[in-house]
PDB file of C-alpha atoms in Angstrom:
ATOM      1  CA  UNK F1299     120.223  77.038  91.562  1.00 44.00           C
ATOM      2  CA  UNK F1300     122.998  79.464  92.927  1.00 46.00           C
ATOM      3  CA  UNK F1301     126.237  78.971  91.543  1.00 46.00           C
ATOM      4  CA  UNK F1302     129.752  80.479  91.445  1.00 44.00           C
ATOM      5  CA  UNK F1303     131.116  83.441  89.218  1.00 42.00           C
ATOM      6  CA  UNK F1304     130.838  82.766  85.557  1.00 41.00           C
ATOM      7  CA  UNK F1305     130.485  84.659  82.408  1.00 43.00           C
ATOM      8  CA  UNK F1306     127.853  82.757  80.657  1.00 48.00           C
ATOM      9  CA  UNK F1307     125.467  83.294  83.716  1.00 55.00           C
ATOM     10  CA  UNK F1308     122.907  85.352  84.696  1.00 58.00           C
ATOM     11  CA  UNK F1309     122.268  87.556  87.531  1.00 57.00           C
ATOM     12  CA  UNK F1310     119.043  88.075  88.736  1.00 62.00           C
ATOM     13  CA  UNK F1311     118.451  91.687  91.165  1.00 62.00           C
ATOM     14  CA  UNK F1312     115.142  91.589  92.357  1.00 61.00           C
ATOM     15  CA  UNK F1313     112.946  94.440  94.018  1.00 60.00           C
ATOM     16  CA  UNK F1314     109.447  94.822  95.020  1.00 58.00           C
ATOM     17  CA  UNK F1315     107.602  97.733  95.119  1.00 58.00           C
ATOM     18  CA  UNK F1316     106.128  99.303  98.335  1.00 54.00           C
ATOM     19  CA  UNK F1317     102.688  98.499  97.866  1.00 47.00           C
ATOM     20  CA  UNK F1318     101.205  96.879 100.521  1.00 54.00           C
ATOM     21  CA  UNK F1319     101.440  93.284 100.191  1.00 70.00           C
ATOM     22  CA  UNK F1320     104.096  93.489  98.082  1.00 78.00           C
ATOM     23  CA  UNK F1321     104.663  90.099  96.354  1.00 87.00           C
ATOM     24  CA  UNK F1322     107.602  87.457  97.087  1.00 87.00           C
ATOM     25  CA  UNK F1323     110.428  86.616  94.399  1.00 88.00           C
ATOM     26  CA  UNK F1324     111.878  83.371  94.330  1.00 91.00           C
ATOM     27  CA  UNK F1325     114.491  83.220  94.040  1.00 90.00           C
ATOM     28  CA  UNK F1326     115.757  86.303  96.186  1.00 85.00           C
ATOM     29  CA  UNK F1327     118.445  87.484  93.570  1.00 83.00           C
ATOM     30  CA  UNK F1328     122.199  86.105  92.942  1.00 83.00           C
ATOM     31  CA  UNK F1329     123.790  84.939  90.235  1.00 82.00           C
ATOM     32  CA  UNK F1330     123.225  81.343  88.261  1.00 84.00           C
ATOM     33  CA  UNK F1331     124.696  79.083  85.995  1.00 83.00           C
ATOM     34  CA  UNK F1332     121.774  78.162  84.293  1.00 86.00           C
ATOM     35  CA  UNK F1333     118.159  79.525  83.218  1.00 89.00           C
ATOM     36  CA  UNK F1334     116.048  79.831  86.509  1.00 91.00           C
ATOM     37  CA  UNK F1335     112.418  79.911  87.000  1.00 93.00           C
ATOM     38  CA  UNK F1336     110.861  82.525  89.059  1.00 93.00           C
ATOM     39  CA  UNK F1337     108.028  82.496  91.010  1.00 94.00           C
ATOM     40  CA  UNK F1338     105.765  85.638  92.145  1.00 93.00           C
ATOM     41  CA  UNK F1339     103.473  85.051  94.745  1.00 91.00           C
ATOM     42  CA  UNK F1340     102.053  86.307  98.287  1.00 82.00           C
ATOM     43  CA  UNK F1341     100.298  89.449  97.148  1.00 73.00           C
ATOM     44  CA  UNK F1342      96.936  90.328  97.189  1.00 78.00           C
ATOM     45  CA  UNK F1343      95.549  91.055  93.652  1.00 84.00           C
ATOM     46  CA  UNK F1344      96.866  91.565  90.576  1.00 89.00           C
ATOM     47  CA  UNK F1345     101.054  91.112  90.519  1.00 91.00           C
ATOM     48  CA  UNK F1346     102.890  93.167  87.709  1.00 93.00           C
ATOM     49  CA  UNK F1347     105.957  92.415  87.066  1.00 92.00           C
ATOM     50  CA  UNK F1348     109.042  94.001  84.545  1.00 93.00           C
ATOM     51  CA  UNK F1349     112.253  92.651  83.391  1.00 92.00           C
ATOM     52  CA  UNK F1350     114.274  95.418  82.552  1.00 92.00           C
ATOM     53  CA  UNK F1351     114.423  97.056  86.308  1.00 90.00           C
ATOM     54  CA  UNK F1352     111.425  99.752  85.710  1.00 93.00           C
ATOM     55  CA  UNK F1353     108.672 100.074  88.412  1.00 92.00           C
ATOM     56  CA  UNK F1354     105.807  98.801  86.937  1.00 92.00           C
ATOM     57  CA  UNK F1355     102.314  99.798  87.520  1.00 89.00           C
ATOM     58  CA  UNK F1356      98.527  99.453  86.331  1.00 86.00           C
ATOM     59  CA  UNK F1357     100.136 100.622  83.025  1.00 86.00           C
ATOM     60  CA  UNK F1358     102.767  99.340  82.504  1.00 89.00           C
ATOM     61  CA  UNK F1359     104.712  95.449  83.252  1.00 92.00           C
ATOM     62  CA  UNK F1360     103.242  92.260  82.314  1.00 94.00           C
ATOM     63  CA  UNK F1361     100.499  90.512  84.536  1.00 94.00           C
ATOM     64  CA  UNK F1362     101.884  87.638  86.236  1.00 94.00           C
ATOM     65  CA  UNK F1363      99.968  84.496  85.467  1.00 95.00           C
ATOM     66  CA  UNK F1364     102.890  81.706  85.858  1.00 95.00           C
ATOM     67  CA  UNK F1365     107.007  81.324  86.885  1.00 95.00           C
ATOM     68  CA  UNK F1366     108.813  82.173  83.864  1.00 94.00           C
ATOM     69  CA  UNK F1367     112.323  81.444  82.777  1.00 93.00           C
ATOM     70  CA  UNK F1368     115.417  84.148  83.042  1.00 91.00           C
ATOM     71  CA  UNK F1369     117.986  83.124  80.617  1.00 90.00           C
ATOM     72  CA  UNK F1370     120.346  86.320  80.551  1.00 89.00           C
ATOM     73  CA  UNK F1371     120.927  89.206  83.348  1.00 88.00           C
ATOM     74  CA  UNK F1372     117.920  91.095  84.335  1.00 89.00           C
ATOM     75  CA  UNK F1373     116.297  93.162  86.889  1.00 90.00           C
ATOM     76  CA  UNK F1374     113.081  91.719  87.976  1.00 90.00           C
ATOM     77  CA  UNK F1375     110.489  94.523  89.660  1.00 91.00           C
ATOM     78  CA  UNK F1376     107.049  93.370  91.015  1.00 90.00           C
ATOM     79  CA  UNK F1377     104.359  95.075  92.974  1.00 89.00           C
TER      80      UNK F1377
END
């Protein structure tokens, strides 16, 4: 869950594109202690999803199929 300020954490930014239906992150962002599992849901279709803060597309991202872990600082993009 949420936490303070630490070095060891990780930061998750997340964005989703402006398809319509765009797909829900949870969490929303912020920075935790711990690994964190997120969760893509709420859009129509097929969700695609990157980790490194690129917009991903038909041809690019992974498909999401399940919540994954974040361990270290990333940008999550979905659409």
């Amino acid at each position: 869950g949420p936490g303070g300020a630490s070095s060891s954490g990780a930061t998750l930014s997340f964005t989703s594109g402006n398809a319509p239906a765009a797909p829900t992150l949870s969490p929303n962002g912020g920075l935790f202690l711990a690994s964190e599992t997120v969760t893509l849901s709420g859009a129509a279709g097929t969700i695609r999803f990157t980790t490194d803060g690129a917009t991903p597309d038909c041809g690019t991202g992974s498909v999401y199929s399940a919540p994954f872990a974040v361990t270290s600082t990333v940008t999550v993009r979905a659409v």
